[in-house]
mmCIF file of C-alpha atoms in Angstrom:
data_model
loop_
_atom_site.group_PDB
_atom_site.id
_atom_site.type_symbol
_atom_site.label_atom_id
_atom_site.label_comp_id
_atom_site.label_asym_id
_atom_site.label_seq_id
_atom_site.Cartn_x
_atom_site.Cartn_y
_atom_site.Cartn_z
ATOM 1 C CA MET A 1 12.395 -6.464 9.723
ATOM 2 C CA PRO A 2 15.031 -9.166 9.845
ATOM 3 C CA ASP A 3 17.803 -9.182 7.319
ATOM 4 C CA ILE A 4 16.363 -11.979 5.136
ATOM 5 C CA ASN A 5 16.728 -12.857 1.457
ATOM 6 C CA ILE A 6 13.685 -11.145 -0.117
ATOM 7 C CA GLN A 7 13.037 -8.534 -2.794
ATOM 8 C CA VAL A 8 11.156 -5.379 -1.746
ATOM 9 C CA PHE A 9 9.739 -2.829 -4.142
ATOM 10 C CA THR A 10 8.655 0.408 -2.551
ATOM 11 C CA ASN A 11 7.939 4.108 -3.107
ATOM 12 C CA SER A 12 8.292 4.872 0.550
ATOM 13 C CA HIS A 13 11.276 7.000 1.575
ATOM 14 C CA PRO A 14 11.277 5.819 5.211
ATOM 15 C CA ILE A 15 11.184 2.184 4.161
ATOM 16 C CA CYS A 16 14.056 2.727 1.698
ATOM 17 C CA HIS A 17 16.103 4.319 4.465
ATOM 18 C CA GLU A 18 15.416 1.484 6.934
ATOM 19 C CA LEU A 19 15.702 -1.532 4.584
ATOM 20 C CA GLY A 20 18.786 -0.061 2.966
ATOM 21 C CA LYS A 21 20.679 -0.982 6.159
ATOM 22 C CA ARG A 22 20.019 -4.742 5.540
ATOM 23 C CA GLU A 23 22.400 -6.391 3.178
ATOM 24 C CA ARG A 24 20.371 -9.461 2.287
ATOM 25 C CA ILE A 25 17.268 -7.532 1.204
ATOM 26 C CA GLN A 26 17.178 -6.602 -2.414
ATOM 27 C CA LEU A 27 15.612 -3.148 -2.348
ATOM 28 C CA ILE A 28 14.068 -1.590 -5.373
ATOM 29 C CA SER A 29 12.779 1.942 -5.236
ATOM 30 C CA SER A 30 10.171 3.414 -7.609
ATOM 31 C CA GLY A 31 12.216 6.605 -7.850
ATOM 32 C CA GLY A 32 10.687 9.881 -8.850
ATOM 33 C CA THR A 33 10.079 13.124 -7.021
ATOM 34 C CA LEU A 34 10.051 12.940 -3.196
ATOM 35 C CA GLU A 35 6.701 14.112 -1.760
ATOM 36 C CA ARG A 36 7.879 15.081 1.720
ATOM 37 C CA LYS A 37 4.335 15.494 3.061
ATOM 38 C CA TYR A 38 3.661 11.772 2.375
ATOM 39 C CA GLY A 39 7.183 10.425 2.657
ATOM 40 C CA CYS A 40 7.015 8.808 -0.759
ATOM 41 C CA TYR A 41 8.384 8.998 -4.227
ATOM 42 C CA VAL A 42 5.924 9.985 -6.929
ATOM 43 C CA ASN A 43 6.561 8.920 -10.542
ATOM 44 C CA PRO A 44 3.469 9.150 -12.800
ATOM 45 C CA SER A 45 5.138 7.049 -15.578
ATOM 46 C CA LEU A 46 5.612 4.197 -13.097
ATOM 47 C CA ILE A 47 2.047 2.937 -13.436
ATOM 48 C CA SER A 48 2.641 1.555 -16.873
ATOM 49 C CA GLN A 49 5.880 -0.128 -15.769
ATOM 50 C CA LEU A 50 4.014 -1.924 -12.893
ATOM 51 C CA LYS A 51 1.991 -3.943 -15.350
ATOM 52 C CA SER A 52 4.789 -6.399 -15.865
ATOM 53 C CA LEU A 53 5.528 -7.076 -12.184
ATOM 54 C CA GLU A 54 4.574 -10.343 -10.497
ATOM 55 C CA ILE A 55 3.795 -9.492 -6.907
ATOM 56 C CA ASP A 56 3.486 -12.111 -4.174
ATOM 57 C CA LEU A 57 2.437 -9.796 -1.345
ATOM 58 C CA PHE A 58 1.450 -6.059 -1.476
ATOM 59 C CA ILE A 59 1.584 -4.432 1.970
ATOM 60 C CA PHE A 60 -0.099 -1.027 2.071
ATOM 61 C CA SER A 61 -2.086 1.478 4.094
ATOM 62 C CA CYS A 62 -4.698 4.067 3.017
ATOM 63 C CA GLU A 63 -6.330 7.316 4.147
ATOM 64 C CA GLY A 64 -9.654 5.653 4.877
ATOM 65 C CA ILE A 65 -12.308 2.986 4.263
ATOM 66 C CA ASP A 66 -15.816 4.310 3.776
ATOM 67 C CA SER A 67 -19.013 2.593 4.800
ATOM 68 C CA SER A 68 -19.303 0.856 1.435
ATOM 69 C CA GLY A 69 -15.825 -0.699 1.719
ATOM 70 C CA ALA A 70 -14.148 1.632 -0.795
ATOM 71 C CA LEU A 71 -10.426 2.277 -0.027
ATOM 72 C CA TRP A 72 -9.254 5.935 -0.331
ATOM 73 C CA ASP A 73 -5.947 7.697 -0.514
ATOM 74 C CA SER A 74 -4.739 11.316 -0.143
ATOM 75 C CA ASN A 75 -3.727 11.927 -3.705
ATOM 76 C CA ALA A 76 -4.514 10.546 -7.146
ATOM 77 C CA ILE A 77 -0.952 9.447 -8.069
ATOM 78 C CA ASN A 78 -0.542 7.339 -4.935
ATOM 79 C CA ALA A 79 -4.051 5.907 -5.365
ATOM 80 C CA ASP A 80 -3.247 4.857 -8.915
ATOM 81 C CA TYR A 81 0.009 3.245 -7.763
ATOM 82 C CA LYS A 82 -1.687 1.339 -4.950
ATOM 83 C CA SER A 83 -4.663 0.354 -7.183
ATOM 84 C CA MET A 84 -2.293 -1.184 -9.777
ATOM 85 C CA LEU A 85 -0.311 -3.085 -7.157
ATOM 86 C CA LEU A 86 -3.469 -4.284 -5.466
ATOM 87 C CA LYS A 87 -4.652 -5.738 -8.772
ATOM 88 C CA ARG A 88 -1.291 -7.358 -9.589
ATOM 89 C CA ALA A 89 -0.659 -8.932 -6.154
ATOM 90 C CA ALA A 90 -1.451 -12.568 -5.370
ATOM 91 C CA GLN A 91 -2.079 -11.482 -1.771
ATOM 92 C CA SER A 92 -2.535 -8.073 -0.103
ATOM 93 C CA LEU A 93 -2.087 -6.911 3.481
ATOM 94 C CA LEU A 94 -3.881 -3.665 4.525
ATOM 95 C CA LEU A 95 -2.407 -2.025 7.599
ATOM 96 C CA ILE A 96 -4.995 0.350 9.099
ATOM 97 C CA ASP A 97 -5.765 1.986 12.395
ATOM 98 C CA LYS A 98 -9.193 2.732 13.797
ATOM 99 C CA SER A 99 -9.028 6.445 12.869
ATOM 100 C CA LYS A 100 -9.244 5.429 9.205
ATOM 101 C CA PHE A 101 -12.606 3.588 9.371
ATOM 102 C CA ASN A 102 -15.650 5.395 7.841
ATOM 103 C CA ARG A 103 -13.346 7.929 6.179
ATOM 104 C CA SER A 104 -12.770 8.828 2.606
ATOM 105 C CA GLY A 105 -9.968 10.647 0.801
ATOM 106 C CA GLU A 106 -9.233 12.399 -2.429
ATOM 107 C CA ALA A 107 -8.808 9.426 -4.682
ATOM 108 C CA ARG A 108 -10.175 5.845 -4.717
ATOM 109 C CA ILE A 109 -7.753 2.930 -4.527
ATOM 110 C CA GLY A 110 -10.142 0.058 -4.827
ATOM 111 C CA HIS A 111 -12.520 -1.960 -2.665
ATOM 112 C CA LEU A 112 -12.074 -3.983 0.487
ATOM 113 C CA ASP A 113 -13.188 -7.089 -1.464
ATOM 114 C CA GLU A 114 -9.838 -6.977 -3.273
ATOM 115 C CA VAL A 115 -7.870 -7.179 0.030
ATOM 116 C CA THR A 116 -6.896 -10.633 1.308
ATOM 117 C CA HIS A 117 -5.687 -9.714 4.856
ATOM 118 C CA ILE A 118 -6.104 -6.813 7.232
ATOM 119 C CA ILE A 119 -4.123 -5.816 10.339
ATOM 120 C CA SER A 120 -5.754 -3.219 12.527
ATOM 121 C CA ASP A 121 -5.788 -1.934 16.119
ATOM 122 C CA GLU A 122 -9.608 -2.317 16.012
ATOM 123 C CA ARG A 123 -10.088 -6.038 15.546
ATOM 124 C CA GLN A 124 -13.895 -6.078 15.787
ATOM 125 C CA VAL A 125 -14.372 -3.413 13.060
ATOM 126 C CA ALA A 126 -11.785 -5.005 10.811
ATOM 127 C CA THR A 127 -13.377 -8.457 11.192
ATOM 128 C CA SER A 128 -16.840 -7.050 10.396
ATOM 129 C CA LEU A 129 -15.454 -5.375 7.285
ATOM 130 C CA VAL A 130 -13.824 -8.558 6.016
ATOM 131 C CA THR A 131 -16.896 -10.695 6.635
ATOM 132 C CA ALA A 132 -19.432 -8.115 5.256
#
């Protein structure tokens, strides 16, 4: 990502590490306990704090999309976090690879109907999901 004047809020440890090198990006981390398995910070009290945020664009991924269009994640805390941000965002961008189609996970994030944009390595499947 270029060093541009934007504000980024994330719970991702790798994103914090990478964007922390860019001086013009205002980086805000959710804080909390680092879940090394997922590379993210977990903070259960954060969900209530998110209700006041105005979010232009929410960029996220998920564990899977099932055949009904439900979006799934690997744990309940991350799913709650993503669900709240998806609801608060003016636009959302789902980044997903073909291995995640027709899969579910432990906790539901929301539904594909709530997503405004998808980027995938499987264009045909992604297009059919968006137009379904």
